[in-house]
Short mmCIF file of C-alpha atoms and ligand atoms in Angstrom, two decimals:
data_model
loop_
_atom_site.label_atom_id
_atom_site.label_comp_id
_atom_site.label_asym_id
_atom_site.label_seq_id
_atom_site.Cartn_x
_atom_site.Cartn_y
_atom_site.Cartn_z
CA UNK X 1 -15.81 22.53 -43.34
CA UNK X 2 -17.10 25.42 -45.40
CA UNK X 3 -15.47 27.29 -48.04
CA UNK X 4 -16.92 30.46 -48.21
CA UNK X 5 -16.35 33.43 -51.07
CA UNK X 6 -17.54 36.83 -49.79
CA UNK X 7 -19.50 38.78 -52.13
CA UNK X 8 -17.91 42.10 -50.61
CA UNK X 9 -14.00 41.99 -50.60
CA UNK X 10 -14.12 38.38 -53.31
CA UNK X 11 -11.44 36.69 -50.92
CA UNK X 12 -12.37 33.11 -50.08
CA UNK X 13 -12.03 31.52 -47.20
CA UNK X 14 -12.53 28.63 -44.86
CA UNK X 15 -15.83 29.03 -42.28
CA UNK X 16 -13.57 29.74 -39.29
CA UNK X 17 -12.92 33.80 -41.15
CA UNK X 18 -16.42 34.01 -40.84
CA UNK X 19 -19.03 34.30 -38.14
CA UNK X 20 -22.98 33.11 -39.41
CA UNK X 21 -25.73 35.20 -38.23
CA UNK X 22 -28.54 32.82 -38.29
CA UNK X 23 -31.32 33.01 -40.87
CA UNK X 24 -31.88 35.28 -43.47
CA UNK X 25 -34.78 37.01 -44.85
CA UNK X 26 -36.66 37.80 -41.43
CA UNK X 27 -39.88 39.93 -41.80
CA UNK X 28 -39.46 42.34 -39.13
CA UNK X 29 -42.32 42.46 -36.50
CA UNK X 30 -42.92 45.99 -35.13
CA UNK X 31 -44.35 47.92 -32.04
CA UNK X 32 -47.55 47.05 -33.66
CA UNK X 33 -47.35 43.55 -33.88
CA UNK X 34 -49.20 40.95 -32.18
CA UNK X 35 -47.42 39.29 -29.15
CA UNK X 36 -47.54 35.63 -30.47
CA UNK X 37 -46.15 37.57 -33.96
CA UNK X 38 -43.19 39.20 -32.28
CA UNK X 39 -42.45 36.27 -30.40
CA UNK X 40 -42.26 34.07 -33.70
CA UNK X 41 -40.11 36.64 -35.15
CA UNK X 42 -37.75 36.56 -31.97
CA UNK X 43 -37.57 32.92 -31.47
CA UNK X 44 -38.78 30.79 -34.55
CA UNK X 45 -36.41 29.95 -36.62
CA UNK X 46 -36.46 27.63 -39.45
CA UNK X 47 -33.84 24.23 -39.45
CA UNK X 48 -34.38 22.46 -42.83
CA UNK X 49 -31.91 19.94 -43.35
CA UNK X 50 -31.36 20.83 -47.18
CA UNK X 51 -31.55 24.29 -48.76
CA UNK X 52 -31.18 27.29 -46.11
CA UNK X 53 -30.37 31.34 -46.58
CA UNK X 54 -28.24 32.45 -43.77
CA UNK X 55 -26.76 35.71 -42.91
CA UNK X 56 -23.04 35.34 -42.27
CA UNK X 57 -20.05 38.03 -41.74
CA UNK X 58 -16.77 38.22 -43.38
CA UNK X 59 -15.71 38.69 -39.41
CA UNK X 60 -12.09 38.49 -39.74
CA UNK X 61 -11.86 39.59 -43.19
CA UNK X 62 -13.66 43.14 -44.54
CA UNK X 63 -16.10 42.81 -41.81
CA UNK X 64 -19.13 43.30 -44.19
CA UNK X 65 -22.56 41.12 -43.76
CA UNK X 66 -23.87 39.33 -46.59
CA UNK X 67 -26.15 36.54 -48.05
CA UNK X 68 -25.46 33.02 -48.17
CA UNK X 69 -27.28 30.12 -49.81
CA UNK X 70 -25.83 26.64 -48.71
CA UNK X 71 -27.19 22.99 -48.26
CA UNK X 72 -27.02 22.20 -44.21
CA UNK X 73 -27.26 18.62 -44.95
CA UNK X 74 -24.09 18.81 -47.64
CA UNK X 75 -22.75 21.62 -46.80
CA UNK X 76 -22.94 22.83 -50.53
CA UNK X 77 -22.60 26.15 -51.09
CA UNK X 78 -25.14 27.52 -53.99
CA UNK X 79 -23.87 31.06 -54.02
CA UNK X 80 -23.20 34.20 -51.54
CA UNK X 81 -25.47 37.18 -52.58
CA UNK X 82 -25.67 40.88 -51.25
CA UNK X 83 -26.97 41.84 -47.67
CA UNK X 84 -28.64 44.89 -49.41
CA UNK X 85 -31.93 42.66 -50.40
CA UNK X 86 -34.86 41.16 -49.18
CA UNK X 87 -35.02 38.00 -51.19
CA UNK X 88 -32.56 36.04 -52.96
CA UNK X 89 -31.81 36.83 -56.72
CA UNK X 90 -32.44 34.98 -59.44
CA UNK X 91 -29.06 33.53 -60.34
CA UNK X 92 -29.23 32.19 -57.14
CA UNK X 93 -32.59 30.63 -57.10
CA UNK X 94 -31.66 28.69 -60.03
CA UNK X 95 -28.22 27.37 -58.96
CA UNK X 96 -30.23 26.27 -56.41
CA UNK X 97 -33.12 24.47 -58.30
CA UNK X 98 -30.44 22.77 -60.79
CA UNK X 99 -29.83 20.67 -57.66
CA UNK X 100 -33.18 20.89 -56.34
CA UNK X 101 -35.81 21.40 -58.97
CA UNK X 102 -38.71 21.32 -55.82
CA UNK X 103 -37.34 23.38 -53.85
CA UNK X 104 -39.04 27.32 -53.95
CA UNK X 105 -38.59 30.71 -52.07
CA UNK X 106 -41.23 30.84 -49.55
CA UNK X 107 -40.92 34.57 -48.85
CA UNK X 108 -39.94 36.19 -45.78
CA UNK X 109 -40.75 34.55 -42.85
CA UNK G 1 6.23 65.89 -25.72
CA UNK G 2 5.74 62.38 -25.01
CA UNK G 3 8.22 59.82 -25.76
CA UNK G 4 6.36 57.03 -28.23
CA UNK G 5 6.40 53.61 -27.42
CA UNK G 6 5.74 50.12 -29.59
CA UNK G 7 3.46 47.55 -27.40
CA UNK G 8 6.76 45.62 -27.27
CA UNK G 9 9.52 47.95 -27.53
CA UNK G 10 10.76 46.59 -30.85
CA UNK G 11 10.85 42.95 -29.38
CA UNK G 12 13.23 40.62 -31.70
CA UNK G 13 13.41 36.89 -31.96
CA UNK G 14 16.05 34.86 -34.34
CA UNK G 15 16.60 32.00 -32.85
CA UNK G 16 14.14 30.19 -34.86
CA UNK G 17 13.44 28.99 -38.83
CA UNK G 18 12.13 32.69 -39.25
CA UNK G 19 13.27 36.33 -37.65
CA UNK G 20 10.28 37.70 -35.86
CA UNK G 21 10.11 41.38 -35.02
CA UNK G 22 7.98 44.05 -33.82
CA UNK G 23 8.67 46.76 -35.80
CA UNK G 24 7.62 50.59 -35.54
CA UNK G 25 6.25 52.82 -34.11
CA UNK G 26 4.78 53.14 -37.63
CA UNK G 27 2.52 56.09 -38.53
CA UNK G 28 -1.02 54.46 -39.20
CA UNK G 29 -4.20 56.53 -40.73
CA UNK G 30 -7.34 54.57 -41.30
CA UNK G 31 -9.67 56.32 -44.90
CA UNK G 32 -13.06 55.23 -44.93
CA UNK G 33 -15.37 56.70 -47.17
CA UNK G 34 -16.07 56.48 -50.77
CA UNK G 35 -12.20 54.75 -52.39
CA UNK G 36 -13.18 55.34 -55.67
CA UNK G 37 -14.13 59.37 -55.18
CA UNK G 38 -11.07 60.93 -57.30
CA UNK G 39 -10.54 63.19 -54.55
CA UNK G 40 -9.65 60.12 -52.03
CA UNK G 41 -7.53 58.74 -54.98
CA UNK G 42 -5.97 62.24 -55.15
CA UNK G 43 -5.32 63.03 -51.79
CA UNK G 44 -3.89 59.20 -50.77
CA UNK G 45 -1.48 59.44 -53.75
CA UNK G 46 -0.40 63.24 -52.88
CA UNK G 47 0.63 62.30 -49.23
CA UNK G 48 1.77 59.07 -49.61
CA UNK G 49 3.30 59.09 -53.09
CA UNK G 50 1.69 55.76 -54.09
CA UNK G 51 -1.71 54.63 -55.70
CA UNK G 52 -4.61 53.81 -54.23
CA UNK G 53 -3.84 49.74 -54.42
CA UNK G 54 -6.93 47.57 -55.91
CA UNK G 55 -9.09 45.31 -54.08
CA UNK G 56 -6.75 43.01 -51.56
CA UNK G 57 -3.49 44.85 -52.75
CA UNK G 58 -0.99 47.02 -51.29
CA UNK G 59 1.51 49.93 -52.37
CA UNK G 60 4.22 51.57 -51.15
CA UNK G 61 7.35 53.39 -51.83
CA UNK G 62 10.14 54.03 -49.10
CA UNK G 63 8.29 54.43 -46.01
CA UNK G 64 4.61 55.36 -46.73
CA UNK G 65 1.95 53.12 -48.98
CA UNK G 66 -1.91 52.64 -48.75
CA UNK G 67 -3.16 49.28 -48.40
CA UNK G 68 -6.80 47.81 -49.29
CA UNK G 69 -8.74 46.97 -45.87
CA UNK G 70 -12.26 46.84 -47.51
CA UNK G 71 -14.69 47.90 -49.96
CA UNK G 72 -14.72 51.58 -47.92
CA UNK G 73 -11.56 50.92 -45.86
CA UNK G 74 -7.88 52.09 -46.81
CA UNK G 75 -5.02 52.21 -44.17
CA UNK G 76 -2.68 54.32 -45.11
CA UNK G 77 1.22 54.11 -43.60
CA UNK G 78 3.94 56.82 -43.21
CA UNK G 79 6.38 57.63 -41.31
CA UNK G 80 4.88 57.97 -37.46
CA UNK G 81 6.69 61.57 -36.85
CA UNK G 82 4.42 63.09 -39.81
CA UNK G 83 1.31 61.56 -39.08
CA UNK G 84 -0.02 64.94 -37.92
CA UNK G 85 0.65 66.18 -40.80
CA UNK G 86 -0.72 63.89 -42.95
CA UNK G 87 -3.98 64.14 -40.90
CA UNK G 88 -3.91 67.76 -41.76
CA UNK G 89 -4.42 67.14 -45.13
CA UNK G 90 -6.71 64.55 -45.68
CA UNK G 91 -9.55 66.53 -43.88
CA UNK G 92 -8.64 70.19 -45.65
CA UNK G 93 -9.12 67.91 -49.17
CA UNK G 94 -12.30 66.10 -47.01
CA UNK G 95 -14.13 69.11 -45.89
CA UNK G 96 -17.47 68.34 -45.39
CA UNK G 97 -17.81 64.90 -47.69
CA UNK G 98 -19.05 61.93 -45.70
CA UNK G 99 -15.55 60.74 -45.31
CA UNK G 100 -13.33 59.48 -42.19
CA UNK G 101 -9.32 59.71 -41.63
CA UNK G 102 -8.39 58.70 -38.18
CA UNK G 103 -5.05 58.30 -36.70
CA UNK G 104 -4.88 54.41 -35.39
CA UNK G 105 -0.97 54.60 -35.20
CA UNK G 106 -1.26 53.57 -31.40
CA UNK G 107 -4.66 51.44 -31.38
CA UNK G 108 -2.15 48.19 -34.08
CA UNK G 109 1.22 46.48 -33.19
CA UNK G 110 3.05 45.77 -36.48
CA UNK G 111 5.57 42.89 -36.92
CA UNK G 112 7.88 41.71 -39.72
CA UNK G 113 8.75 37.69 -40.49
CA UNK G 114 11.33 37.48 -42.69
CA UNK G 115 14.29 34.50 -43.92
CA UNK G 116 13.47 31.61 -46.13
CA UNK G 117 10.34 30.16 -44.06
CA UNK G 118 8.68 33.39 -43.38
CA UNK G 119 5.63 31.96 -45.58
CA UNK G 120 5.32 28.75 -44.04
CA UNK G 121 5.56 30.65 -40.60
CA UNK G 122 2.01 32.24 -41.50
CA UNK G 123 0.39 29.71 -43.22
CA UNK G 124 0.89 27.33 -39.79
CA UNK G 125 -1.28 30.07 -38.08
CA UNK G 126 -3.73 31.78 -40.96
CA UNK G 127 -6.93 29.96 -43.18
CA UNK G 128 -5.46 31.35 -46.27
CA UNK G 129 -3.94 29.63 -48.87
CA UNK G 130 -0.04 30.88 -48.63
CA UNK G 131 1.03 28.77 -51.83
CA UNK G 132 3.77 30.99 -53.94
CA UNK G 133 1.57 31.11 -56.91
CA UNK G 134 -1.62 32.23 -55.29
CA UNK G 135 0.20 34.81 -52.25
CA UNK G 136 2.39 36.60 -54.40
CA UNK G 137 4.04 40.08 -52.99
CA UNK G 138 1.85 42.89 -52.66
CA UNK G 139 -1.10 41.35 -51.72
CA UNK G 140 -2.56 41.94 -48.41
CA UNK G 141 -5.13 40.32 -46.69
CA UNK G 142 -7.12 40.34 -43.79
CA UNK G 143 -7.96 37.51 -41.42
CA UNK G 144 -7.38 35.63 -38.48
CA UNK G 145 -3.58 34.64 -37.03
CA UNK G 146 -3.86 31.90 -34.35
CA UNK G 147 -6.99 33.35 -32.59
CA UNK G 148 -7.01 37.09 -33.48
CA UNK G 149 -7.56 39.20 -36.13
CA UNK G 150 -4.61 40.29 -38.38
CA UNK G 151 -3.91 41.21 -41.69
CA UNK G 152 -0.60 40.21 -43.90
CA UNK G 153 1.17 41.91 -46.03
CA UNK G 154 3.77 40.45 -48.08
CA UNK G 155 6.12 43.19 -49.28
CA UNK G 156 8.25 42.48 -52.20
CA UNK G 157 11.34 41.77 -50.20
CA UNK G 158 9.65 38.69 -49.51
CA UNK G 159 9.24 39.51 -45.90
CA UNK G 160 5.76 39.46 -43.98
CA UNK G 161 4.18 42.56 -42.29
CA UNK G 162 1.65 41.65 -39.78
CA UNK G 163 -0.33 43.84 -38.39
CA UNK G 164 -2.81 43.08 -35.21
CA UNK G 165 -4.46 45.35 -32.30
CA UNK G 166 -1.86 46.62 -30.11
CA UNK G 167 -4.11 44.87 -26.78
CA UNK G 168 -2.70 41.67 -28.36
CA UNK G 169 0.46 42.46 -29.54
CA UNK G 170 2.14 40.22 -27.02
CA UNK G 171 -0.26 37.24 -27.51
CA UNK G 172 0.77 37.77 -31.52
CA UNK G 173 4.56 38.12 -30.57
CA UNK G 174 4.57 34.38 -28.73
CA UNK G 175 2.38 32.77 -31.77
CA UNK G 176 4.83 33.80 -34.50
CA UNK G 177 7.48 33.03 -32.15
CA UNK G 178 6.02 29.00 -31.46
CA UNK G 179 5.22 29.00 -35.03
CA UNK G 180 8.96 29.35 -36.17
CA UNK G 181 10.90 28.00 -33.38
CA UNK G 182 13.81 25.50 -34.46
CA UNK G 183 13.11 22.59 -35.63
CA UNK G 184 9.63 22.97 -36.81
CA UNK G 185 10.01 23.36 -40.82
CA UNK G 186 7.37 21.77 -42.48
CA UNK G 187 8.83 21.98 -45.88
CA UNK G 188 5.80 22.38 -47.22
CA UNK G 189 6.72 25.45 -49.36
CA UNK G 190 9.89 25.44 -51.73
CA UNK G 191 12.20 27.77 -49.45
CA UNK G 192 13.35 29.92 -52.37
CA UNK G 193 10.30 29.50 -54.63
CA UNK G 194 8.14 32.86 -55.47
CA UNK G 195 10.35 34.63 -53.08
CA UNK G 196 13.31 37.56 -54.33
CA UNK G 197 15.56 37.07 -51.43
CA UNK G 198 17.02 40.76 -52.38
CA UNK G 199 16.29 43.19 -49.79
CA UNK G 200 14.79 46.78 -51.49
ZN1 LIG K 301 -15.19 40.10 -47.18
#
């Protein structure tokens, strides 16, 4: 079970308040895209077992999107961060890397 | 004009650990816009007599009060025959600012839990952490009840407001109802602890 804190409305919660919304960070693929590009951005998805960024929704709560950095294989939670962003901020890049010194943002994908 | 009706018609249940009720019809009037713009603050205080509340709070005074929905949400309560009224208002002070009051009086179902095991009614049905110390009156929070969304309200009577979408009003009515039929204290909770028994 995850225990969640929502960055918008601060109440925490257990997963079951929220509703995830798959991977974060996606480079959108426009009407000029390739077809092999927009199908990658449709349909491939990353599924590390370790550190992931997620989208999730404070569903039942304030109803507001936002950021999430968690462990899949743990289910550590590193930090929840705005959904107004394109990459994840520093404070939670390096609550990350204190448990995973390797690990790096890759960029959007 | 037409007569107003609750989803339930006031439905009542005490033969359980807790009294259930549907109360109303309750005047409802969702804000959304900008809550710290002093002219929301303003306008919310001047028709409802209370505050705006802070983040996850709520006020009231007699039979109107604002509570906190979200970082751009307020619902604001009165009494449901000056609703109208109240509607009246909040647009002459919104004029043309990108802000929203609608009247959702008829679109929730509201109910009250109250006696001694009102709490432990609730936290049976909602992820939230009920404990005396950490819900303490005033608060109000949104989430989930049994399978729908809801938000609580504990009013300093010690008595639970619930509000839900009036399309599952009836669903809510037979959850609180299971939840707090005889028999089924946990005793989880203190009874008397964080609670002033003294009705306002
Ligand atoms: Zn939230």
């Amino acid at each position: 079970m995850l225990i969640l804190t929502c960055p918008c409305c601060h109440v925490t919660a257990e997963e079951t308040e929220f509703h995830a919304g798959g991977e974060a960070h996606l480079k959108r693929i426009g009407p000029d895209g390739a077809e092999g590009e927009f199908e990658s951005y449709l349909f491939m998805r990353q599924n590390p077992k370790g550190v992931h960024l997620e989208r999730w929704r404070h569903v039942y709560g304030c109803g507001k999107w936002f950021h999430l950095a968690r462990d899949t294989a743990t289910l550590e939670v590193f930090g929840a961060y705005s959904a107004q962003t394109t990459s994840p901020p520093d404070h939670i890049r390096s609550a990350i890397q204190e448990k995973h010194p390797e690990w790096q943002w890759q960029g959007a994908s | 004009m037409s007569e107003t009706v609750t989803a339930l018609k006031n439905a009542h249940y005490d033969a359980g650990i807790a009294e259930v009720s549907e109360i109303g019809p309750l005047g409802m009037i969702t804000i959304r816009g900008d809550l710290d713009a002093p002219f929301v603050r303003k306008v919310a205080k001047k028709v409802t007599g209370v505050e705006r509340p802070e983040r996850g709070m709520c006020n009231s005074e007699g039979g109107a009060g604002i509570a906190w929905m979200s970082p751009d949400e307020l619902l604001l309560m009165c009494p449901h025959a000056q609703v109208p009224d109240v509607l009246a208002r909040l647009h002459a002070a919104f004029e043309d600012t990108h802000t929203l009051a609608a009247n959702v009086s008829g679109a929730r179902a509201v109910f009250r839990v109250d006696g001694p095991h009102a709490r432990e009614v609730l936290a049976k049905l909602a992820p939230v952490d009920l404990a005396p110390e950490k819900f303490t009156p005033g608060m109000f929070r949104r989430t989930r009840v049994g399978q729908v969304p809801a938000a609580i309200w504990l009013r300093a009577d010690g008595s639970f407001q619930i509000f839900c979408f009036r399309s599952v009003a009836q669903y809510m009515f037979d959850l609180l109802k299971a939840a707090a039929q005889p028999g089924s204290e946990v005793g989880y909770f203190p009874p008397e602890s964080g609670v002033n028994r003294e009705k306002v």
